[in-house]
Amino acid sequence: MSLLIYNIGLLATPQGQSARGGAAQGDIYTLKDAYLLIRDGRIAAVGQGMPRDYEGETLDAGGRLCTPGLVDAHTHLVFGGWRAHELALKLQGVPYLDILAQGGGILSTVRATRAADEEALAEKALDVLDGMLALGVTSCECKSGYGLDTEQELKQLRVTRTLQDRQPMTLVSTFMGAHALPEEYRGNREGYIDLVINDMLPRVAREGLAQYCDVFCEQGVFSAEESRRILLAAQALGLGAKIHADEVEAIGGSRLAGEIGAVSAEHLIAADDAGIAALKAGGVIACLLPATSLYLGKPFARARDMVNAGVPVCAATDFNPGSCPGSNLQLVMNLACWQYRLLPQEVLTAVTLNAAAAIGLAGEVGTLEAGKRADAVLWDTDNLDYIFYRFGQNLAHTVIKDGHIVAGT
Ligand code: IZC
Ligand code: ZN
Protein backbone atom coordinates (compact mmCIF):
# COMPACT_ATOMS: atom_id res chain seq x y z
CA MET A 1 0.00 0.00 0.00
CA SER A 2 1.53 3.30 -1.04
CA LEU A 3 0.34 6.86 -1.52
CA LEU A 4 2.16 9.79 -3.03
CA ILE A 5 0.93 13.24 -1.98
CA TYR A 6 2.42 15.68 -4.49
CA ASN A 7 2.08 19.35 -5.40
CA ILE A 8 2.30 20.41 -1.74
CA GLY A 9 2.74 24.19 -1.91
CA LEU A 10 4.49 24.32 1.46
CA LEU A 11 5.42 21.49 3.78
CA ALA A 12 6.03 22.73 7.35
CA THR A 13 7.11 20.52 10.24
CA PRO A 14 9.20 20.43 13.38
CA GLN A 15 11.84 17.72 13.37
CA GLY A 16 13.05 15.10 15.80
CA GLN A 17 11.80 12.59 18.32
CA SER A 18 11.73 14.64 21.52
CA ALA A 19 10.18 17.84 22.83
CA ARG A 20 11.70 21.16 21.76
CA GLY A 21 12.06 24.15 24.10
CA GLY A 22 13.65 27.59 23.87
CA ALA A 23 14.60 28.83 20.40
CA ALA A 24 14.29 25.28 19.06
CA GLN A 25 10.53 25.38 19.73
CA GLY A 26 10.18 27.77 16.77
CA ASP A 27 12.54 25.86 14.52
CA ILE A 28 10.31 24.64 11.68
CA TYR A 29 11.63 22.91 8.60
CA THR A 30 9.89 24.07 5.42
CA LEU A 31 9.97 22.81 1.86
CA LYS A 32 8.20 24.32 -1.15
CA ASP A 33 6.73 22.25 -3.99
CA ALA A 34 7.08 19.17 -1.83
CA TYR A 35 5.90 15.60 -1.86
CA LEU A 36 5.23 13.07 0.85
CA LEU A 37 5.71 9.42 -0.07
CA ILE A 38 3.84 6.98 2.15
CA ARG A 39 4.29 3.22 2.34
CA ASP A 40 2.35 0.90 4.60
CA GLY A 41 1.03 3.75 6.71
CA ARG A 42 4.46 5.28 7.35
CA ILE A 43 6.33 8.14 5.75
CA ALA A 44 8.87 6.65 3.32
CA ALA A 45 10.29 9.93 2.02
CA VAL A 46 9.85 13.69 1.97
CA GLY A 47 11.18 15.50 -1.09
CA GLN A 48 10.82 18.23 -3.66
CA GLY A 49 9.12 18.00 -7.04
CA MET A 50 8.31 14.37 -7.86
CA PRO A 51 10.07 11.16 -6.86
CA ARG A 52 11.53 9.08 -9.67
CA ASP A 53 9.76 6.02 -11.00
CA TYR A 54 6.78 6.10 -8.64
CA GLU A 55 3.88 3.84 -9.48
CA GLY A 56 0.91 3.75 -7.17
CA GLU A 57 -1.88 5.85 -5.78
CA THR A 58 -1.47 9.62 -5.86
CA LEU A 59 -3.12 12.62 -4.25
CA ASP A 60 -2.72 16.10 -5.73
CA ALA A 61 -2.37 18.53 -2.79
CA GLY A 62 -3.31 21.42 -5.07
CA GLY A 63 -0.51 23.66 -3.79
CA ARG A 64 -1.80 23.50 -0.21
CA LEU A 65 0.07 23.75 3.10
CA CYS A 66 0.87 20.37 4.65
CA THR A 67 1.69 19.91 8.35
CA PRO A 68 1.90 16.91 10.68
CA GLY A 69 -1.42 15.65 12.02
CA LEU A 70 -2.32 17.57 15.19
CA VAL A 71 -1.99 15.97 18.62
CA ASP A 72 -4.39 16.83 21.46
CA ALA A 73 -2.38 15.92 24.56
CA HIS A 74 -5.03 16.67 27.20
CA THR A 75 -8.70 15.71 27.15
CA HIS A 76 -11.24 14.30 29.58
CA LEU A 77 -12.95 12.58 26.67
CA VAL A 78 -15.15 9.90 28.20
CA PHE A 79 -18.00 11.13 30.41
CA GLY A 80 -21.75 11.00 30.87
CA GLY A 81 -24.03 14.03 30.71
CA TRP A 82 -23.06 17.67 30.32
CA ARG A 83 -23.03 20.57 32.77
CA ALA A 84 -25.15 23.12 30.93
CA HIS A 85 -27.24 23.42 34.11
CA GLU A 86 -24.24 25.14 35.75
CA LEU A 87 -23.99 27.85 33.11
CA ALA A 88 -26.19 30.38 34.92
CA LEU A 89 -24.26 29.85 38.18
CA LYS A 90 -20.99 30.45 36.36
CA LEU A 91 -22.35 33.55 34.64
CA GLN A 92 -23.37 34.88 38.06
CA GLY A 93 -19.75 34.52 39.12
CA VAL A 94 -19.76 31.35 41.24
CA PRO A 95 -16.18 30.02 40.97
CA TYR A 96 -15.37 26.60 39.51
CA LEU A 97 -13.96 25.30 42.82
CA ASP A 98 -17.02 26.52 44.79
CA ILE A 99 -19.36 24.61 42.49
CA LEU A 100 -17.24 21.50 43.09
CA ALA A 101 -17.23 22.05 46.87
CA GLN A 102 -21.05 22.21 46.76
CA GLY A 103 -21.20 18.74 45.16
CA GLY A 104 -21.53 19.96 41.56
CA GLY A 105 -18.85 20.31 38.90
CA ILE A 106 -16.77 17.16 38.57
CA LEU A 107 -19.05 15.38 41.07
CA SER A 108 -22.07 16.08 38.88
CA THR A 109 -20.28 14.45 35.95
CA VAL A 110 -19.29 11.53 38.20
CA ARG A 111 -22.97 10.82 38.91
CA ALA A 112 -23.84 10.94 35.20
CA THR A 113 -20.86 8.78 34.21
CA ARG A 114 -21.57 6.13 36.83
CA ALA A 115 -25.16 5.94 35.58
CA ALA A 116 -24.16 5.46 31.93
CA ASP A 117 -23.35 2.10 30.37
CA GLU A 118 -20.16 1.51 28.40
CA GLU A 119 -21.80 1.62 24.99
CA ALA A 120 -23.49 4.95 25.67
CA LEU A 121 -20.20 6.45 26.89
CA ALA A 122 -18.39 5.09 23.83
CA GLU A 123 -20.89 6.43 21.33
CA LYS A 124 -20.81 9.86 22.88
CA ALA A 125 -17.00 9.94 22.82
CA LEU A 126 -16.91 8.67 19.22
CA ASP A 127 -19.01 11.60 18.17
CA VAL A 128 -16.49 14.00 19.70
CA LEU A 129 -13.55 12.14 18.16
CA ASP A 130 -15.18 12.39 14.72
CA GLY A 131 -15.33 16.15 15.05
CA MET A 132 -11.73 16.35 16.23
CA LEU A 133 -10.50 14.22 13.34
CA ALA A 134 -12.20 16.53 10.85
CA LEU A 135 -10.25 19.41 12.43
CA GLY A 136 -6.95 17.61 11.78
CA VAL A 137 -6.37 15.89 15.13
CA THR A 138 -4.87 12.43 14.54
CA SER A 139 -3.72 11.53 18.10
CA CYS A 140 -5.42 12.26 21.40
CA GLU A 141 -4.97 11.65 25.11
CA CYS A 142 -7.99 10.66 27.24
CA LYS A 143 -8.20 10.84 31.03
CA SER A 144 -10.42 8.89 33.37
CA GLY A 145 -11.52 10.50 36.62
CA TYR A 146 -15.31 10.47 36.47
CA GLY A 147 -15.68 7.05 38.08
CA LEU A 148 -13.91 7.63 41.41
CA ASP A 149 -14.30 4.04 42.54
CA THR A 150 -12.36 1.08 41.28
CA GLU A 151 -15.00 -0.53 39.07
CA GLN A 152 -16.20 2.77 37.64
CA GLU A 153 -12.67 4.01 36.88
CA LEU A 154 -11.90 0.70 35.15
CA LYS A 155 -15.15 1.04 33.22
CA GLN A 156 -14.11 4.44 31.89
CA LEU A 157 -10.65 3.17 30.95
CA ARG A 158 -12.13 0.13 29.20
CA VAL A 159 -14.33 2.42 27.13
CA THR A 160 -11.23 4.33 26.04
CA ARG A 161 -9.58 1.05 25.07
CA THR A 162 -12.54 -0.01 22.91
CA LEU A 163 -12.51 3.40 21.19
CA GLN A 164 -9.09 2.57 19.76
CA ASP A 165 -10.65 -0.16 17.63
CA ARG A 166 -13.65 1.87 16.54
CA GLN A 167 -12.04 4.91 14.91
CA PRO A 168 -8.67 5.80 13.33
CA MET A 169 -7.16 8.29 15.81
CA THR A 170 -4.29 7.06 18.03
CA LEU A 171 -5.43 7.24 21.67
CA VAL A 172 -3.30 7.40 24.80
CA SER A 173 -4.98 6.62 28.09
CA THR A 174 -4.37 8.36 31.44
CA PHE A 175 -5.71 7.16 34.79
CA MET A 176 -6.98 10.06 36.90
CA GLY A 177 -8.69 8.45 39.87
CA ALA A 178 -7.42 11.38 41.94
CA HIS A 179 -9.60 13.91 40.13
CA ALA A 180 -11.82 14.73 43.11
CA LEU A 181 -12.77 13.26 46.46
CA PRO A 182 -15.95 11.25 45.83
CA GLU A 183 -18.97 12.11 47.99
CA GLU A 184 -18.94 8.77 49.79
CA TYR A 185 -15.41 9.50 51.08
CA ARG A 186 -16.22 12.97 52.43
CA GLY A 187 -14.35 13.20 55.73
CA ASN A 188 -12.16 10.24 54.82
CA ARG A 189 -9.46 11.57 52.50
CA GLU A 190 -6.96 8.97 53.66
CA GLY A 191 -9.40 6.20 52.83
CA TYR A 192 -9.78 7.40 49.26
CA ILE A 193 -6.06 8.01 48.67
CA ASP A 194 -5.44 4.51 50.01
CA LEU A 195 -8.01 3.14 47.54
CA VAL A 196 -6.31 4.96 44.63
CA ILE A 197 -2.83 3.79 45.58
CA ASN A 198 -3.50 0.27 46.78
CA ASP A 199 -6.49 -0.84 44.74
CA MET A 200 -7.02 1.24 41.60
CA LEU A 201 -3.43 1.82 40.50
CA PRO A 202 -2.30 -1.83 40.73
CA ARG A 203 -5.35 -2.97 38.75
CA VAL A 204 -4.91 -0.28 36.11
CA ALA A 205 -1.26 -1.25 35.72
CA ARG A 206 -1.95 -5.00 35.72
CA GLU A 207 -4.63 -4.70 33.07
CA GLY A 208 -2.53 -2.27 30.99
CA LEU A 209 -5.39 0.22 30.92
CA ALA A 210 -3.32 3.42 31.09
CA GLN A 211 0.13 4.70 30.21
CA TYR A 212 -0.03 7.72 32.54
CA CYS A 213 -1.38 8.75 35.91
CA ASP A 214 -2.63 12.29 36.50
CA VAL A 215 -3.69 14.05 39.73
CA PHE A 216 -5.73 17.24 40.22
CA CYS A 217 -3.33 19.05 42.55
CA GLU A 218 -5.40 22.03 43.61
CA GLN A 219 -6.63 23.97 46.63
CA GLY A 220 -9.46 21.93 48.14
CA VAL A 221 -8.84 18.93 45.87
CA PHE A 222 -5.52 17.08 46.38
CA SER A 223 -2.54 18.71 48.12
CA ALA A 224 0.99 18.61 46.73
CA GLU A 225 1.93 16.03 49.37
CA GLU A 226 -1.02 13.78 48.51
CA SER A 227 -0.25 14.20 44.80
CA ARG A 228 3.35 13.20 45.44
CA ARG A 229 2.34 9.95 47.15
CA ILE A 230 -0.05 9.01 44.35
CA LEU A 231 2.32 9.87 41.51
CA LEU A 232 5.30 8.10 43.10
CA ALA A 233 3.15 5.00 43.49
CA ALA A 234 2.15 5.27 39.81
CA GLN A 235 5.75 5.67 38.71
CA ALA A 236 6.75 2.61 40.75
CA LEU A 237 4.20 0.65 38.70
CA GLY A 238 5.67 1.91 35.44
CA LEU A 239 3.16 4.65 34.65
CA GLY A 240 4.34 8.10 33.59
CA ALA A 241 3.34 11.02 35.83
CA LYS A 242 1.23 13.99 34.82
CA ILE A 243 -0.18 16.64 37.11
CA HIS A 244 -2.90 19.31 36.92
CA ALA A 245 -0.80 22.01 38.54
CA ASP A 246 -1.38 25.66 39.41
CA GLU A 247 -4.69 25.82 37.51
CA VAL A 248 -6.37 28.08 40.04
CA GLU A 249 -3.95 28.39 42.97
CA ALA A 250 -0.18 27.70 43.01
CA ILE A 251 0.03 25.13 45.83
CA GLY A 252 3.30 23.50 44.78
CA GLY A 253 2.21 21.44 41.77
CA SER A 254 4.81 22.69 39.32
CA ARG A 255 7.57 22.26 41.91
CA LEU A 256 6.43 18.72 42.52
CA ALA A 257 6.33 18.01 38.76
CA GLY A 258 9.97 19.05 38.49
CA GLU A 259 11.04 17.08 41.56
CA ILE A 260 9.53 13.77 40.48
CA GLY A 261 10.33 14.17 36.78
CA ALA A 262 6.72 14.26 35.61
CA VAL A 263 6.37 13.94 31.85
CA SER A 264 4.12 16.98 31.77
CA ALA A 265 2.45 19.53 34.02
CA GLU A 266 -0.95 20.79 32.91
CA HIS A 267 -2.59 24.27 33.05
CA LEU A 268 0.10 26.23 34.98
CA ILE A 269 -2.01 29.39 34.89
CA ALA A 270 -0.75 30.49 38.29
CA ALA A 271 2.81 29.15 37.96
CA ASP A 272 5.43 31.58 39.27
CA ASP A 273 9.14 31.98 38.43
CA ALA A 274 10.13 29.22 40.85
CA GLY A 275 7.57 26.90 39.31
CA ILE A 276 8.87 27.59 35.80
CA ALA A 277 12.44 26.99 36.96
CA ALA A 278 11.36 23.68 38.51
CA LEU A 279 9.78 22.57 35.23
CA LYS A 280 12.98 23.40 33.39
CA ALA A 281 15.15 21.61 35.93
CA GLY A 282 12.99 18.48 35.83
CA GLY A 283 12.69 18.29 32.04
CA VAL A 284 8.91 18.66 32.32
CA ILE A 285 6.76 19.63 29.32
CA ALA A 286 4.33 22.48 30.06
CA CYS A 287 0.94 21.40 28.72
CA LEU A 288 -1.02 24.65 28.41
CA LEU A 289 -4.77 24.89 27.94
CA PRO A 290 -5.73 28.37 26.74
CA ALA A 291 -9.35 27.52 25.89
CA THR A 292 -9.87 26.78 29.60
CA SER A 293 -8.53 30.21 30.57
CA LEU A 294 -10.95 31.69 28.07
CA TYR A 295 -13.92 29.68 29.35
CA LEU A 296 -13.21 30.27 33.05
CA GLY A 297 -12.37 33.93 32.50
CA LYS A 298 -8.95 33.33 34.04
CA PRO A 299 -5.54 34.72 33.14
CA PHE A 300 -3.49 32.96 30.49
CA ALA A 301 -0.43 30.94 31.47
CA ARG A 302 2.97 32.60 31.07
CA ALA A 303 3.77 30.68 27.90
CA ARG A 304 6.18 33.26 26.50
CA ASP A 305 8.26 33.15 29.70
CA MET A 306 8.20 29.35 29.66
CA VAL A 307 9.46 29.12 26.08
CA ASN A 308 12.10 31.74 26.82
CA ALA A 309 13.18 29.75 29.88
CA GLY A 310 13.67 26.68 27.70
CA VAL A 311 10.62 24.75 28.91
CA PRO A 312 9.01 22.87 25.99
CA VAL A 313 5.45 24.13 25.67
CA CYS A 314 2.58 22.05 24.38
CA ALA A 315 -0.97 23.33 23.84
CA ALA A 316 -4.09 21.21 24.11
CA THR A 317 -7.86 21.58 24.41
CA ASP A 318 -8.64 20.18 27.92
CA PHE A 319 -11.97 19.08 26.43
CA ASN A 320 -14.26 18.31 29.42
CA PRO A 321 -17.88 19.05 30.38
CA GLY A 322 -17.01 21.73 32.96
CA SER A 323 -14.16 24.11 32.32
CA CYS A 324 -13.83 23.56 28.56
CA PRO A 325 -16.84 22.02 26.82
CA GLY A 326 -15.22 22.41 23.41
CA SER A 327 -12.79 20.20 21.51
CA ASN A 328 -11.48 22.56 18.84
CA LEU A 329 -7.68 22.43 18.75
CA GLN A 330 -7.63 24.95 15.90
CA LEU A 331 -9.16 27.51 18.28
CA VAL A 332 -6.45 26.63 20.80
CA MET A 333 -3.81 27.34 18.13
CA ASN A 334 -5.29 30.76 17.55
CA LEU A 335 -5.49 31.53 21.29
CA ALA A 336 -1.90 30.38 21.73
CA CYS A 337 -0.82 33.03 19.26
CA TRP A 338 -2.97 35.88 20.49
CA GLN A 339 -3.09 35.23 24.24
CA TYR A 340 0.34 33.63 24.74
CA ARG A 341 2.07 35.71 22.06
CA LEU A 342 3.73 32.63 20.66
CA LEU A 343 4.65 32.68 16.98
CA PRO A 344 2.96 30.36 14.49
CA GLN A 345 6.11 28.25 14.28
CA GLU A 346 6.21 27.86 18.08
CA VAL A 347 2.54 26.94 18.23
CA LEU A 348 2.91 24.40 15.44
CA THR A 349 5.53 22.60 17.53
CA ALA A 350 3.25 22.96 20.58
CA VAL A 351 0.39 21.04 18.92
CA THR A 352 2.51 18.47 17.08
CA LEU A 353 5.96 17.39 18.29
CA ASN A 354 5.74 18.70 21.88
CA ALA A 355 2.21 17.37 22.27
CA ALA A 356 3.34 14.00 20.96
CA ALA A 357 6.22 14.01 23.46
CA ALA A 358 3.81 14.82 26.30
CA ILE A 359 1.96 11.56 25.61
CA GLY A 360 4.93 9.36 24.74
CA LEU A 361 4.43 9.36 20.97
CA ALA A 362 7.31 11.57 19.78
CA GLY A 363 9.07 8.63 18.15
CA GLU A 364 5.95 7.79 16.17
CA VAL A 365 4.08 10.98 15.24
CA GLY A 366 4.36 14.77 15.54
CA THR A 367 6.65 15.45 12.57
CA LEU A 368 6.73 14.72 8.86
CA GLU A 369 9.89 12.61 8.67
CA ALA A 370 10.73 9.26 7.15
CA GLY A 371 9.87 6.41 9.50
CA LYS A 372 7.05 8.10 11.37
CA ARG A 373 3.40 7.23 11.02
CA ALA A 374 1.89 9.02 8.04
CA ASP A 375 -0.36 11.48 9.90
CA ALA A 376 -0.76 14.76 8.02
CA VAL A 377 -3.12 17.63 7.33
CA LEU A 378 -3.58 19.50 4.06
CA TRP A 379 -4.90 22.95 4.86
CA ASP A 380 -7.09 25.37 2.92
CA THR A 381 -4.17 27.70 2.31
CA ASP A 382 -0.65 27.77 0.93
CA ASN A 383 1.05 29.45 3.92
CA LEU A 384 1.62 28.76 7.60
CA ASP A 385 0.49 32.10 9.07
CA TYR A 386 -3.02 31.71 7.65
CA ILE A 387 -4.08 28.83 9.91
CA PHE A 388 -3.17 30.89 12.99
CA TYR A 389 -4.65 34.09 11.61
CA ARG A 390 -8.15 32.86 10.72
CA PHE A 391 -10.41 31.43 13.40
CA GLY A 392 -13.89 30.10 13.96
CA GLN A 393 -14.18 27.67 11.06
CA ASN A 394 -12.48 24.45 10.15
CA LEU A 395 -9.45 25.19 7.96
CA ALA A 396 -8.41 21.56 7.44
CA HIS A 397 -8.99 20.40 3.87
CA THR A 398 -7.82 16.78 3.99
CA VAL A 399 -6.78 14.72 7.02
CA ILE A 400 -4.52 11.71 6.58
CA LYS A 401 -4.06 9.12 9.32
CA ASP A 402 -1.66 6.19 8.93
CA GLY A 403 -1.59 6.88 5.19
CA HIS A 404 -5.39 6.90 4.74
CA ILE A 405 -7.63 9.86 3.98
CA VAL A 406 -9.94 9.96 7.00
CA ALA A 407 -11.60 13.36 6.63
CA GLY A 408 -12.12 15.93 3.91
CA THR A 409 -11.54 15.14 0.26
O1 IZC B 1 -14.82 18.04 34.71
O2 IZC B 1 -14.22 19.95 35.54
N1 IZC B 1 -10.11 20.92 35.78
N2 IZC B 1 -10.68 18.83 35.94
C1 IZC B 1 -9.75 19.74 36.44
C2 IZC B 1 -11.50 19.37 35.10
C3 IZC B 1 -11.13 20.70 34.98
C4 IZC B 1 -12.59 18.65 34.41
C5 IZC B 1 -13.95 18.91 34.93
ZN1 ZN C 1 -7.79 18.68 32.57
PDB file of N, CA and C in Angstrom, residues 213-253:
ATOM      1  N   CYS A 213      -0.527   8.444  34.769  1.00  0.00           N
ATOM      2  CA  CYS A 213      -1.382   8.755  35.912  1.00  0.00           C
ATOM      3  C   CYS A 213      -1.346  10.268  36.120  1.00  0.00           C
ATOM      4  N   ASP A 214      -2.504  10.843  36.308  1.00  0.00           N
ATOM      5  CA  ASP A 214      -2.626  12.293  36.498  1.00  0.00           C
ATOM      6  C   ASP A 214      -3.333  12.536  37.833  1.00  0.00           C
ATOM      7  N   VAL A 215      -3.041  13.683  38.462  1.00  0.00           N
ATOM      8  CA  VAL A 215      -3.688  14.054  39.725  1.00  0.00           C
ATOM      9  C   VAL A 215      -4.105  15.518  39.637  1.00  0.00           C
ATOM     10  N   PHE A 216      -5.282  15.847  40.164  1.00  0.00           N
ATOM     11  CA  PHE A 216      -5.731  17.239  40.222  1.00  0.00           C
ATOM     12  C   PHE A 216      -5.183  17.846  41.515  1.00  0.00           C
ATOM     13  N   CYS A 217      -4.003  18.441  41.403  1.00  0.00           N
ATOM     14  CA  CYS A 217      -3.329  19.050  42.554  1.00  0.00           C
ATOM     15  C   CYS A 217      -3.824  20.493  42.655  1.00  0.00           C
ATOM     16  N   GLU A 218      -4.728  20.724  43.571  1.00  0.00           N
ATOM     17  CA  GLU A 218      -5.396  22.033  43.612  1.00  0.00           C
ATOM     18  C   GLU A 218      -5.936  22.292  45.007  1.00  0.00           C
ATOM     19  N   GLN A 219      -6.030  23.553  45.368  1.00  0.00           N
ATOM     20  CA  GLN A 219      -6.635  23.967  46.630  1.00  0.00           C
ATOM     21  C   GLN A 219      -7.998  23.299  46.790  1.00  0.00           C
ATOM     22  N   GLY A 220      -8.171  22.557  47.889  1.00  0.00           N
ATOM     23  CA  GLY A 220      -9.465  21.926  48.143  1.00  0.00           C
ATOM     24  C   GLY A 220      -9.670  20.622  47.398  1.00  0.00           C
ATOM     25  N   VAL A 221      -8.701  20.201  46.576  1.00  0.00           N
ATOM     26  CA  VAL A 221      -8.842  18.927  45.868  1.00  0.00           C
ATOM     27  C   VAL A 221      -7.770  17.978  46.411  1.00  0.00           C
ATOM     28  N   PHE A 222      -6.609  17.868  45.797  1.00  0.00           N
ATOM     29  CA  PHE A 222      -5.517  17.081  46.377  1.00  0.00           C
ATOM     30  C   PHE A 222      -4.309  17.986  46.600  1.00  0.00           C
ATOM     31  N   SER A 223      -3.695  17.873  47.778  1.00  0.00           N
ATOM     32  CA  SER A 223      -2.540  18.709  48.119  1.00  0.00           C
ATOM     33  C   SER A 223      -1.312  18.205  47.366  1.00  0.00           C
ATOM     34  N   ALA A 224      -0.253  19.007  47.397  1.00  0.00           N
ATOM     35  CA  ALA A 224       0.987  18.606  46.734  1.00  0.00           C
ATOM     36  C   ALA A 224       1.530  17.325  47.371  1.00  0.00           C
ATOM     37  N   GLU A 225       1.403  17.217  48.688  1.00  0.00           N
ATOM     38  CA  GLU A 225       1.928  16.027  49.369  1.00  0.00           C
ATOM     39  C   GLU A 225       1.130  14.777  48.994  1.00  0.00           C
ATOM     40  N   GLU A 226      -0.179  14.914  48.940  1.00  0.00           N
ATOM     41  CA  GLU A 226      -1.021  13.781  48.507  1.00  0.00           C
ATOM     42  C   GLU A 226      -0.729  13.418  47.050  1.00  0.00           C
ATOM     43  N   SER A 227      -0.563  14.440  46.221  1.00  0.00           N
ATOM     44  CA  SER A 227      -0.252  14.205  44.805  1.00  0.00           C
ATOM     45  C   SER A 227       1.061  13.465  44.673  1.00  0.00           C
ATOM     46  N   ARG A 228       2.037  13.860  45.489  1.00  0.00           N
ATOM     47  CA  ARG A 228       3.349  13.201  45.441  1.00  0.00           C
ATOM     48  C   ARG A 228       3.214  11.699  45.736  1.00  0.00           C
ATOM     49  N   ARG A 229       2.482  11.371  46.785  1.00  0.00           N
ATOM     50  CA  ARG A 229       2.341   9.947  47.147  1.00  0.00           C
ATOM     51  C   ARG A 229       1.701   9.156  46.006  1.00  0.00           C
ATOM     52  N   ILE A 230       0.661   9.717  45.419  1.00  0.00           N
ATOM     53  CA  ILE A 230      -0.053   9.005  44.349  1.00  0.00           C
ATOM     54  C   ILE A 230       0.837   8.851  43.116  1.00  0.00           C
ATOM     55  N   LEU A 231       1.514   9.929  42.739  1.00  0.00           N
ATOM     56  CA  LEU A 231       2.318   9.866  41.506  1.00  0.00           C
ATOM     57  C   LEU A 231       3.556   8.997  41.685  1.00  0.00           C
ATOM     58  N   LEU A 232       4.143   8.998  42.876  1.00  0.00           N
ATOM     59  CA  LEU A 232       5.295   8.101  43.102  1.00  0.00           C
ATOM     60  C   LEU A 232       4.848   6.638  43.030  1.00  0.00           C
ATOM     61  N   ALA A 233       3.674   6.366  43.566  1.00  0.00           N
ATOM     62  CA  ALA A 233       3.148   4.996  43.486  1.00  0.00           C
ATOM     63  C   ALA A 233       2.910   4.605  42.031  1.00  0.00           C
ATOM     64  N   ALA A 234       2.393   5.539  41.241  1.00  0.00           N
ATOM     65  CA  ALA A 234       2.152   5.266  39.814  1.00  0.00           C
ATOM     66  C   ALA A 234       3.463   5.006  39.085  1.00  0.00           C
ATOM     67  N   GLN A 235       4.452   5.851  39.371  1.00  0.00           N
ATOM     68  CA  GLN A 235       5.752   5.671  38.705  1.00  0.00           C
ATOM     69  C   GLN A 235       6.362   4.316  39.066  1.00  0.00           C
ATOM     70  N   ALA A 236       6.190   3.900  40.317  1.00  0.00           N
ATOM     71  CA  ALA A 236       6.747   2.613  40.746  1.00  0.00           C
ATOM     72  C   ALA A 236       6.092   1.456  39.986  1.00  0.00           C
ATOM     73  N   LEU A 237       4.883   1.682  39.489  1.00  0.00           N
ATOM     74  CA  LEU A 237       4.196   0.651  38.704  1.00  0.00           C
ATOM     75  C   LEU A 237       4.448   0.802  37.207  1.00  0.00           C
ATOM     76  N   GLY A 238       5.310   1.746  36.840  1.00  0.00           N
ATOM     77  CA  GLY A 238       5.675   1.906  35.437  1.00  0.00           C
ATOM     78  C   GLY A 238       4.833   2.905  34.664  1.00  0.00           C
ATOM     79  N   LEU A 239       3.939   3.618  35.343  1.00  0.00           N
ATOM     80  CA  LEU A 239       3.160   4.650  34.654  1.00  0.00           C
ATOM     81  C   LEU A 239       3.923   5.975  34.669  1.00  0.00           C
ATOM     82  N   GLY A 240       3.764   6.761  33.611  1.00  0.00           N
ATOM     83  CA  GLY A 240       4.340   8.097  33.594  1.00  0.00           C
ATOM     84  C   GLY A 240       3.470   9.035  34.413  1.00  0.00           C
ATOM     85  N   ALA A 241       4.095  10.091  34.977  1.00  0.00           N
ATOM     86  CA  ALA A 241       3.344  11.022  35.827  1.00  0.00           C
ATOM     87  C   ALA A 241       2.962  12.285  35.064  1.00  0.00           C
ATOM     88  N   LYS A 242       1.708  12.694  35.287  1.00  0.00           N
ATOM     89  CA  LYS A 242       1.227  13.985  34.815  1.00  0.00           C
ATOM     90  C   LYS A 242       0.555  14.662  36.003  1.00  0.00           C
ATOM     91  N   ILE A 243       0.436  15.969  35.963  1.00  0.00           N
ATOM     92  CA  ILE A 243      -0.184  16.642  37.109  1.00  0.00           C
ATOM     93  C   ILE A 243      -0.906  17.918  36.677  1.00  0.00           C
ATOM     94  N   HIS A 244      -2.169  18.049  37.080  1.00  0.00           N
ATOM     95  CA  HIS A 244      -2.895  19.312  36.921  1.00  0.00           C
ATOM     96  C   HIS A 244      -2.341  20.246  37.992  1.00  0.00           C
ATOM     97  N   ALA A 245      -1.535  21.200  37.577  1.00  0.00           N
ATOM     98  CA  ALA A 245      -0.799  22.012  38.542  1.00  0.00           C
ATOM     99  C   ALA A 245      -1.078  23.500  38.349  1.00  0.00           C
ATOM    100  N   ASP A 246      -1.272  24.196  39.449  1.00  0.00           N
ATOM    101  CA  ASP A 246      -1.375  25.660  39.410  1.00  0.00           C
ATOM    102  C   ASP A 246      -2.472  26.142  38.463  1.00  0.00           C
ATOM    103  N   GLU A 247      -3.589  25.395  38.397  1.00  0.00           N
ATOM    104  CA  GLU A 247      -4.689  25.822  37.513  1.00  0.00           C
ATOM    105  C   GLU A 247      -5.391  27.037  38.104  1.00  0.00           C
ATOM    106  N   VAL A 248      -5.699  26.956  39.393  1.00  0.00           N
ATOM    107  CA  VAL A 248      -6.373  28.078  40.036  1.00  0.00           C
ATOM    108  C   VAL A 248      -5.423  28.720  41.044  1.00  0.00           C
ATOM    109  N   GLU A 249      -4.890  27.893  41.951  1.00  0.00           N
ATOM    110  CA  GLU A 249      -3.947  28.395  42.967  1.00  0.00           C
ATOM    111  C   GLU A 249      -2.612  27.654  42.799  1.00  0.00           C
ATOM    112  N   ALA A 250      -1.494  28.351  43.054  1.00  0.00           N
ATOM    113  CA  ALA A 250      -0.184  27.697  43.010  1.00  0.00           C
ATOM    114  C   ALA A 250       0.080  27.083  44.380  1.00  0.00           C
ATOM    115  N   ILE A 251      -0.184  25.774  44.519  1.00  0.00           N
ATOM    116  CA  ILE A 251       0.029  25.131  45.833  1.00  0.00           C
ATOM    117  C   ILE A 251       1.204  24.150  45.786  1.00  0.00           C
ATOM    118  N   GLY A 252       2.083  24.336  44.822  1.00  0.00           N
ATOM    119  CA  GLY A 252       3.296  23.504  44.780  1.00  0.00           C
ATOM    120  C   GLY A 252       3.292  22.444  43.698  1.00  0.00           C
ATOM    121  N   GLY A 253       2.305  22.460  42.815  1.00  0.00           N
ATOM    122  CA  GLY A 253       2.209  21.437  41.772  1.00  0.00           C
ATOM    123  C   GLY A 253       3.349  21.471  40.772  1.00  0.00           C
TER     124      GLY A 253
END
